[in-house]
PDB file of C-alpha atoms in Angstrom:
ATOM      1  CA  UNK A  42     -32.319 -17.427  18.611  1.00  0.00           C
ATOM      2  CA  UNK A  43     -33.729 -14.743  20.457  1.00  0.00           C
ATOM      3  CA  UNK A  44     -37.400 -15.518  21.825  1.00  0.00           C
ATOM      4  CA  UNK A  45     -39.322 -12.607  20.150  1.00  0.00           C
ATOM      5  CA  UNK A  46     -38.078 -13.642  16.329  1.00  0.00           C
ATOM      6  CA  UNK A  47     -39.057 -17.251  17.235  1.00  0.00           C
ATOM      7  CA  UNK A  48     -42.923 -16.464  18.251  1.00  0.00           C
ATOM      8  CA  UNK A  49     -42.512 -14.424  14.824  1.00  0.00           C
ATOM      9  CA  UNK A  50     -41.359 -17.075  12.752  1.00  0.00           C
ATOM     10  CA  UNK A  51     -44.094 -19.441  14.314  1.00  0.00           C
ATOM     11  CA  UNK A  52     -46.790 -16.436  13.568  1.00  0.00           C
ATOM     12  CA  UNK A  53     -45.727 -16.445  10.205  1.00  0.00           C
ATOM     13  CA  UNK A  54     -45.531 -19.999   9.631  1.00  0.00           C
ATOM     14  CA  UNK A  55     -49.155 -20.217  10.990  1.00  0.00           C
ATOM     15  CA  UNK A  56     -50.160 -17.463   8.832  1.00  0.00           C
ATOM     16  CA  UNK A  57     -49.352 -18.998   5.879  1.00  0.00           C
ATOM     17  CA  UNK A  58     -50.378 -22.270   6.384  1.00  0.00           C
ATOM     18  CA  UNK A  59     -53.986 -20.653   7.395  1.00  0.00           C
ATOM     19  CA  UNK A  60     -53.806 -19.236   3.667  1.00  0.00           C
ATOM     20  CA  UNK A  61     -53.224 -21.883   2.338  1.00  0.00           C
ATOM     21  CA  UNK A  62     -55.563 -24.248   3.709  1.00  0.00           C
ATOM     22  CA  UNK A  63     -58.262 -21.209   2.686  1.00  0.00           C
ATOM     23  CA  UNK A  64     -56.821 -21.247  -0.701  1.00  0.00           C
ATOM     24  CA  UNK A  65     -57.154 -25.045  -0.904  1.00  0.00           C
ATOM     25  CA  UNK A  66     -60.821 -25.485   0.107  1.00  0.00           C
ATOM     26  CA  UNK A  67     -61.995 -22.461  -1.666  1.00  0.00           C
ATOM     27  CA  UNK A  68     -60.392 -24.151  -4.891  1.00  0.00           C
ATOM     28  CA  UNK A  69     -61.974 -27.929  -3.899  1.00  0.00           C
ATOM     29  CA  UNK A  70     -65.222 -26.483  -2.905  1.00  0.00           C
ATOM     30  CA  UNK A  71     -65.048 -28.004   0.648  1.00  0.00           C
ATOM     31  CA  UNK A  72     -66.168 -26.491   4.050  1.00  0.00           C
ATOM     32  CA  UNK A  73     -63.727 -27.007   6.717  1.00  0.00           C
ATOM     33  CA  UNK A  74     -65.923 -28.253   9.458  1.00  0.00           C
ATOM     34  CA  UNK A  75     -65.949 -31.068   6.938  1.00  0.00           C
ATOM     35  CA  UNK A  76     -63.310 -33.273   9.015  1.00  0.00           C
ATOM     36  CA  UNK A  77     -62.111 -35.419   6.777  1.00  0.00           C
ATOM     37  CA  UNK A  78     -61.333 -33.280   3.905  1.00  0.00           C
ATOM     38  CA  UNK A  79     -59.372 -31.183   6.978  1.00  0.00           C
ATOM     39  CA  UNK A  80     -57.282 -33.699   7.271  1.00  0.00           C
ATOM     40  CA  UNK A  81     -56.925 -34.382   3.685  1.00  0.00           C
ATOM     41  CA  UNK A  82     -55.232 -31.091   3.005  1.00  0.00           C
ATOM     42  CA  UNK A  83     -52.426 -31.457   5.418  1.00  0.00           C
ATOM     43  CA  UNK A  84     -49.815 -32.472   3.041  1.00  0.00           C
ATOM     44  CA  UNK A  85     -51.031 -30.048   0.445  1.00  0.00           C
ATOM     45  CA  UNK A  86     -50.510 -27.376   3.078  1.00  0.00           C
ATOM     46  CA  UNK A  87     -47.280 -28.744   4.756  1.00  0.00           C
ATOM     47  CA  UNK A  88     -45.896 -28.589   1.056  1.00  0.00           C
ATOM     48  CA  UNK A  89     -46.419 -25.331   0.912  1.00  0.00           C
ATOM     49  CA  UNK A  90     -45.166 -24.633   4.148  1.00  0.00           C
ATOM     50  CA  UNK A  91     -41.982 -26.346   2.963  1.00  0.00           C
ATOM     51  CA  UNK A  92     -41.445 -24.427  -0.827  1.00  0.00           C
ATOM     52  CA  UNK A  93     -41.844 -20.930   1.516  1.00  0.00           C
ATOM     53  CA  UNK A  94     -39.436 -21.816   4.029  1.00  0.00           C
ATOM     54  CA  UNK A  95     -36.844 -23.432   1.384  1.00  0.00           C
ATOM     55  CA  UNK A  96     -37.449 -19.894  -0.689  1.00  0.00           C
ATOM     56  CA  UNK A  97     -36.828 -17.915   2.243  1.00  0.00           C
ATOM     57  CA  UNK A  98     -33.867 -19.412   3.369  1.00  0.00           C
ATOM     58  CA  UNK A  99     -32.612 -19.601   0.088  1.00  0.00           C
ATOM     59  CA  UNK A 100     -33.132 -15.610  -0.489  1.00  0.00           C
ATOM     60  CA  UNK A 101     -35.831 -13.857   1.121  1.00  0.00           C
ATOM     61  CA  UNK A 102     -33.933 -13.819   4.378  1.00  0.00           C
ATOM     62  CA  UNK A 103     -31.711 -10.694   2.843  1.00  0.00           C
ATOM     63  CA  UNK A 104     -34.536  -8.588   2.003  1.00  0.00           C
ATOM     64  CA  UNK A 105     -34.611  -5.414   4.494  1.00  0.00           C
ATOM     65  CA  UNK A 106     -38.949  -5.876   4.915  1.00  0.00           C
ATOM     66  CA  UNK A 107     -37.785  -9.019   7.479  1.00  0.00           C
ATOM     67  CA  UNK A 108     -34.775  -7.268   8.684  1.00  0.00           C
ATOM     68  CA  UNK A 109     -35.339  -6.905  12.658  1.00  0.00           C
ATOM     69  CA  UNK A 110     -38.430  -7.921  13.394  1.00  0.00           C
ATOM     70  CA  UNK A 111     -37.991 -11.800  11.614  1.00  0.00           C
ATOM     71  CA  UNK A 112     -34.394 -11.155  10.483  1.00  0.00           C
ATOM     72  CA  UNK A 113     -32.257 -10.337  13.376  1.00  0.00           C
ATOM     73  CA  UNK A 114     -28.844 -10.742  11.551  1.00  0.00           C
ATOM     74  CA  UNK A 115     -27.202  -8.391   8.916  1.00  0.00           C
ATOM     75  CA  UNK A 116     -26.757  -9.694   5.442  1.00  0.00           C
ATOM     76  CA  UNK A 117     -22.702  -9.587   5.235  1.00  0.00           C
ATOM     77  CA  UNK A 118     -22.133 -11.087   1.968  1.00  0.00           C
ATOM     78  CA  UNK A 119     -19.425  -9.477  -0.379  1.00  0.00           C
ATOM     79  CA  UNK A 120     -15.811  -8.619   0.588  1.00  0.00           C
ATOM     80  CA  UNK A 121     -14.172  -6.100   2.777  1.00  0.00           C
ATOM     81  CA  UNK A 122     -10.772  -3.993   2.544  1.00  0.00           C
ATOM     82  CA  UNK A 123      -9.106  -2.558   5.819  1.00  0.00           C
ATOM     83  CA  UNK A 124      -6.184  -2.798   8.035  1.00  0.00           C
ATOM     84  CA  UNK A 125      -4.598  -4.438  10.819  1.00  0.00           C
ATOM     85  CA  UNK A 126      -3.195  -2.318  13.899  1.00  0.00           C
ATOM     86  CA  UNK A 127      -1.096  -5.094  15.659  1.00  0.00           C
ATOM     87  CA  UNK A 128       0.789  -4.854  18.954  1.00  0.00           C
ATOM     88  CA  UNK A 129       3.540  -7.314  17.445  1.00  0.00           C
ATOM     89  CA  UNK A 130       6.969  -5.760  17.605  1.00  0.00           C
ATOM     90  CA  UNK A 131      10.087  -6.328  15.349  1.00  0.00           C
ATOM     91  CA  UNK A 132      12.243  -8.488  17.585  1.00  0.00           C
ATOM     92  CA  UNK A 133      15.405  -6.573  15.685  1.00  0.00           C
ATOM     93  CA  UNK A 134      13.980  -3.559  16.478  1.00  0.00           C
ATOM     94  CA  UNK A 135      11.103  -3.336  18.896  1.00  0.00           C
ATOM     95  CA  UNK A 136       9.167  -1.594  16.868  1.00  0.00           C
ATOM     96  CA  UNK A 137       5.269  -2.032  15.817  1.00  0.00           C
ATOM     97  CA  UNK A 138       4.696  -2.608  12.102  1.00  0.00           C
ATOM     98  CA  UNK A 139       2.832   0.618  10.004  1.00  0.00           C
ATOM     99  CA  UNK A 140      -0.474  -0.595   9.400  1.00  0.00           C
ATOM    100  CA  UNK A 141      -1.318  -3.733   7.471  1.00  0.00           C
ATOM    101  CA  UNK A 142      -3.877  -3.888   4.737  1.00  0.00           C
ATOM    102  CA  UNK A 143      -6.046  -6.402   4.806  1.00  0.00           C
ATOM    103  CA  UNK A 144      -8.714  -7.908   2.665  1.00  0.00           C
ATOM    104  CA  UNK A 145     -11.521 -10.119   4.419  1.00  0.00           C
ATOM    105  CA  UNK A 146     -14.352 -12.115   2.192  1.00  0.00           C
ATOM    106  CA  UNK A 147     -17.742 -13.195   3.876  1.00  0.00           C
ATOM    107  CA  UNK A 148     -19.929 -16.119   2.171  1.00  0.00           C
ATOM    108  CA  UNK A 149     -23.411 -16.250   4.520  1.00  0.00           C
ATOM    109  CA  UNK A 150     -27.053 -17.679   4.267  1.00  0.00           C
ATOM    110  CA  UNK A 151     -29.459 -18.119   6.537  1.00  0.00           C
ATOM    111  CA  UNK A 152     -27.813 -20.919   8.380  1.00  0.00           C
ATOM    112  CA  UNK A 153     -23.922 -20.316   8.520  1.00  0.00           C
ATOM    113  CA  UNK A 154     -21.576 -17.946   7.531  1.00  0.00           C
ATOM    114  CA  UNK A 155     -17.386 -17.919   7.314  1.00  0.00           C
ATOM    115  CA  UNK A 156     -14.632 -15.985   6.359  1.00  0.00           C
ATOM    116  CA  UNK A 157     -11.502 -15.841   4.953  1.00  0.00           C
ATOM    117  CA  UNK A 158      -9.050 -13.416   5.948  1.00  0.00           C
ATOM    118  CA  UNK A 159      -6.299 -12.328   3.288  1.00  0.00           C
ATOM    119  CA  UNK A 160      -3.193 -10.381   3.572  1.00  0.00           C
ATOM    120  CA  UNK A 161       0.119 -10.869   1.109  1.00  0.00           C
ATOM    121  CA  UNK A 162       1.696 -12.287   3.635  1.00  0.00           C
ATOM    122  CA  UNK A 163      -0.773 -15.356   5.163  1.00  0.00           C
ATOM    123  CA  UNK A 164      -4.403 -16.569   4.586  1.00  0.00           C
ATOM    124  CA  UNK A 165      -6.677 -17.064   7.589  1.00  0.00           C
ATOM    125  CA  UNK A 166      -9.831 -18.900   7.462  1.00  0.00           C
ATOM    126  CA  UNK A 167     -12.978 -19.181  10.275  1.00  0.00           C
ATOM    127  CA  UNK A 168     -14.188 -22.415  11.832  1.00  0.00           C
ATOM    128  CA  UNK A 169     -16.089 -21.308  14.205  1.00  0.00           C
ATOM    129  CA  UNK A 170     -18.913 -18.266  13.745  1.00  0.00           C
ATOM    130  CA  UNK A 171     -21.953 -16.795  15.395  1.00  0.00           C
ATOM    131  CA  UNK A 172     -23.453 -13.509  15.615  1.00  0.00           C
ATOM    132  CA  UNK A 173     -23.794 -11.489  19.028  1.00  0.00           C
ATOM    133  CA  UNK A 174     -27.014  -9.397  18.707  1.00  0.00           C
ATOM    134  CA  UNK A 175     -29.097  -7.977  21.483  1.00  0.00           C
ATOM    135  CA  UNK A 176     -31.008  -5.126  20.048  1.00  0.00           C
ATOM    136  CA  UNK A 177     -32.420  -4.116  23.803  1.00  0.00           C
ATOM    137  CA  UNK A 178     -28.833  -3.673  25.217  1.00  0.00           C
ATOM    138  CA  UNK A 179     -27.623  -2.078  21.705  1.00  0.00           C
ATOM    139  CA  UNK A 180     -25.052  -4.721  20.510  1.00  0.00           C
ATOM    140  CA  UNK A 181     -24.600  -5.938  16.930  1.00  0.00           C
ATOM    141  CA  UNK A 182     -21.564  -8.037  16.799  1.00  0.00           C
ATOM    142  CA  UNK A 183     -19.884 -11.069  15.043  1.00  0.00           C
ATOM    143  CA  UNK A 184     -17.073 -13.037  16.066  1.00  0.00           C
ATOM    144  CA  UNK A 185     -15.360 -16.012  15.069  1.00  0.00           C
ATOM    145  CA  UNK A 186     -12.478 -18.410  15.658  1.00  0.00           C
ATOM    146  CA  UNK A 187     -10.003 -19.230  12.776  1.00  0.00           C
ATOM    147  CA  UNK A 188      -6.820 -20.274  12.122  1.00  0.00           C
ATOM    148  CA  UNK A 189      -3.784 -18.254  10.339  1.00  0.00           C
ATOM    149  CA  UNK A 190      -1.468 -19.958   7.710  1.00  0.00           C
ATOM    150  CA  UNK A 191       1.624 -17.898   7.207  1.00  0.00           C
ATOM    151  CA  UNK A 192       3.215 -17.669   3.630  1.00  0.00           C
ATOM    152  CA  UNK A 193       6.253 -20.893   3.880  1.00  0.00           C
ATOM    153  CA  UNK A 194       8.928 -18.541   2.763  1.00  0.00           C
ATOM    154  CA  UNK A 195       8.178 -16.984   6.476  1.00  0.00           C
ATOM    155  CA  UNK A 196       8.061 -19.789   8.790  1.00  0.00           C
ATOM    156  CA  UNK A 197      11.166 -18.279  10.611  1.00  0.00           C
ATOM    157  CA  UNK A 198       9.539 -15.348  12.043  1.00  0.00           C
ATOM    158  CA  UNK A 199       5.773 -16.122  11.568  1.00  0.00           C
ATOM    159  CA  UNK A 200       4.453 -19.459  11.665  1.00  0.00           C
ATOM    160  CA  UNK A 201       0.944 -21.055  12.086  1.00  0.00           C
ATOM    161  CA  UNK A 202      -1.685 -20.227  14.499  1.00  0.00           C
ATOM    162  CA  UNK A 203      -5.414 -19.934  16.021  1.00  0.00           C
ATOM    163  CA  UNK A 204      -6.852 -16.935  16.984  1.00  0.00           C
ATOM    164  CA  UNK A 205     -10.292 -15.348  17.573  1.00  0.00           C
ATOM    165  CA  UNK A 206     -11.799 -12.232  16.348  1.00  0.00           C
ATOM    166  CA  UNK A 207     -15.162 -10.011  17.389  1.00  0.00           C
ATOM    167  CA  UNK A 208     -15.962  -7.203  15.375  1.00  0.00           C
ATOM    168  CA  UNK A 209     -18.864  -4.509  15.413  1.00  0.00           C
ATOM    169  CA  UNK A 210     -21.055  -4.224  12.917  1.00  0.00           C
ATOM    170  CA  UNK A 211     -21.616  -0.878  11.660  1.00  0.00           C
ATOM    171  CA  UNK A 212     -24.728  -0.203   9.394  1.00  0.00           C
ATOM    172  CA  UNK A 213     -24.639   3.589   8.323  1.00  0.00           C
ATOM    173  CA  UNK A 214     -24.639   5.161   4.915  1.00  0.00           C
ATOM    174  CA  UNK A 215     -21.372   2.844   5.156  1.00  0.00           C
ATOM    175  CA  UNK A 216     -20.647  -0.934   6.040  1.00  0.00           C
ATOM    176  CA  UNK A 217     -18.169  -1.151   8.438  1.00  0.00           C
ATOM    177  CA  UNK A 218     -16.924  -3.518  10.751  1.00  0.00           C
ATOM    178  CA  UNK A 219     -14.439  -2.836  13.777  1.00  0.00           C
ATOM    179  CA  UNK A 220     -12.932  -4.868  16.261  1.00  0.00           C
ATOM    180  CA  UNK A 221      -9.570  -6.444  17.479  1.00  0.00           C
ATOM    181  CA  UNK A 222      -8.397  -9.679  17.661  1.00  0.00           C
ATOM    182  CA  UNK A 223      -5.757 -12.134  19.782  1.00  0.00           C
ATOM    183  CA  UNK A 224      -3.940 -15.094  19.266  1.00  0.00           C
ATOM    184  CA  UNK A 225      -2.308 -17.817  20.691  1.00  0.00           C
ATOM    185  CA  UNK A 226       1.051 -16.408  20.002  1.00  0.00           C
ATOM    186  CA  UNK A 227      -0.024 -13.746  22.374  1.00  0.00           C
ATOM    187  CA  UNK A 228      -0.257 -10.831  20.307  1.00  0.00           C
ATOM    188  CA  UNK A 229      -3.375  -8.478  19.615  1.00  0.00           C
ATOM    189  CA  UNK A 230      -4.659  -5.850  17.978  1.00  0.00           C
ATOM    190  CA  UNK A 231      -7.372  -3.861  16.339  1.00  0.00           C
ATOM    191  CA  UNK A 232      -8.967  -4.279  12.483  1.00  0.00           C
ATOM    192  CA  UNK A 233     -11.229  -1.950  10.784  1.00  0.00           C
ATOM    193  CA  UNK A 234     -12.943  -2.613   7.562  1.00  0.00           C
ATOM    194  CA  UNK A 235     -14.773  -0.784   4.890  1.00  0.00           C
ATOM    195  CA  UNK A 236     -17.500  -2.859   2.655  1.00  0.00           C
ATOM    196  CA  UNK A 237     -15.567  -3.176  -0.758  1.00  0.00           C
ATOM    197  CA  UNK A 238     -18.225  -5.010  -2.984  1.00  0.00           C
ATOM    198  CA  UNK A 239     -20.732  -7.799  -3.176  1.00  0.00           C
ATOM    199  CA  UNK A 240     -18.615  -9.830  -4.964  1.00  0.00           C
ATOM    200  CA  UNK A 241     -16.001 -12.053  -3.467  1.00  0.00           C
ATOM    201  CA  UNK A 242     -12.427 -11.724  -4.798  1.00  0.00           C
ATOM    202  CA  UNK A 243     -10.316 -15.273  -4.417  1.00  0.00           C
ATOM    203  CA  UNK A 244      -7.229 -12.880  -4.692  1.00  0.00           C
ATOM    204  CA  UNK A 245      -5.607  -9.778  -3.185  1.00  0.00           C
ATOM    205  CA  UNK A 246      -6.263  -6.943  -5.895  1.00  0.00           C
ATOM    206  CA  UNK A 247      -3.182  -5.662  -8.313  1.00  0.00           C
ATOM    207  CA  UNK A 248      -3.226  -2.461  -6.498  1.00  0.00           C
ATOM    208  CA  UNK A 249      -3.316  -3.964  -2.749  1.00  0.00           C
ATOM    209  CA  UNK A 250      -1.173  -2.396  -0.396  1.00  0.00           C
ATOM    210  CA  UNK A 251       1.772  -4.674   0.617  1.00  0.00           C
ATOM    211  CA  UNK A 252       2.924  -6.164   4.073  1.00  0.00           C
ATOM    212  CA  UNK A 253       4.793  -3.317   6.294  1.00  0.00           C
ATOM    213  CA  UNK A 254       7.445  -5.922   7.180  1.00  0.00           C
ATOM    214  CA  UNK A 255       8.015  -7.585   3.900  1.00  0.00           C
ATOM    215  CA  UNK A 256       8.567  -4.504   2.665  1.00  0.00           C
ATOM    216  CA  UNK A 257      11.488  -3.428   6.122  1.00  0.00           C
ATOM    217  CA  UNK A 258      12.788  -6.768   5.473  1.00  0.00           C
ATOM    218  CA  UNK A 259      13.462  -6.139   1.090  1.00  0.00           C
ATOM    219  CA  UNK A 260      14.558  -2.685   1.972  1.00  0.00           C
ATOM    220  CA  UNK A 261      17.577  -3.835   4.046  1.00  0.00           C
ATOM    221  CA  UNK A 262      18.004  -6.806   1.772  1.00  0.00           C
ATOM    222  CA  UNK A 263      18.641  -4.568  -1.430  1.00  0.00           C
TER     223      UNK A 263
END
């Protein structure tokens, strides 16, 4: 956590637990010099502390009044649609595959976030996550480490693997995220995504574009 947010959070936590212990004697009737009755509203005021924190974490870390100065991090909920630009060639051909959509969901809170990468050919999912932002040196980035599970029918030609991703984040009149990616099967490449909705979709849409090779491969099959 960067050093400026964490004197923040501490000012804030101190702010309101000097509120509270106002709001406590002013409703007893006590003075604070009054030591013992200082003392006496600790828990009070640590509960308080505590019901703030839990409701903060729980959702007031996504509203933009904390964003930058408390809340460094972007909220990233939702799912995103994009594509895949992938240096793999056709071994049959040598050639690079068109494009390849791809759908990515985000679930985040305050302490974690993951993703699952979708595309109709394999399912990817993070295990290891964590945000790279530096507002002084201008970078907003996320990466993550996850591993790729291949459709079975394709085990022959694409099989299971680990690979790491780091994207920028992109916060204009748009959500996007860009970035590229490499695996342990040695290939790379680039992904860029637009910010499809809030919601997150367990399932490639109807109308979802479909793998550039599965479609090579059924059009020399048939």
């Amino acid at each position: 956590m960067h050093s400026k947010n964490l004197k923040n959070y501490l000012y804030v936590l101190i702010f309101i637990s000097a509120i509270a212990w106002v709001i406590f004697t002013y409703c007893i009737g006590v003075k604070l010099s009054n030591i013992k009755y200082f003392f006496e509203l600790i828990p009070k005021v640590v509960t308080v502390d505590v019901i703030i924190v839990g409701l903060f974490v729980k959702y007031g870390w996504k509203w933009r009044v904390f964003r930058g100065w408390l809340v460094v991090f972007p909220n990233l909920n939702g799912t995103w649609v994009g594509f895949i630009y992938s240096n793999w060639q056709n071994p049959e051909t040598g050639q690079k595959p068109a494009p390849i959509p791809v759908m990515l969901t985000i679930k985040q809170s305050f302490c974690y976030i993951n993703f699952m990468m979708r595309t109709s050919e394999m399912e990817s999912f993070s295990y290891s996550e964590g945000f790279i932002i530096d507002p002084e040196k201008q970078i907003k980035k996320i990466t993550y480490s996850y591993t790729s599970k291949p459709k079975i029918s394709l085990n022959e030609r694409s099989n299971s693997h680990d690979g790491t991703a780091v994207f920028q984040i992109i916060e204009n009149s748009q959500k996007k995220l860009k970035g590229r990616y490499w695996t342990e099967r040695k290939t790379t490449g680039e992904i860029s995504f637009d910010y499809h909705s809030k919601k997150i979709l367990d399932e490639l849409p109807e109308n979802f574009g479909k793998h550039p090779v599965t479609e090579i491969e059924n059009s020399i099959r048939f």
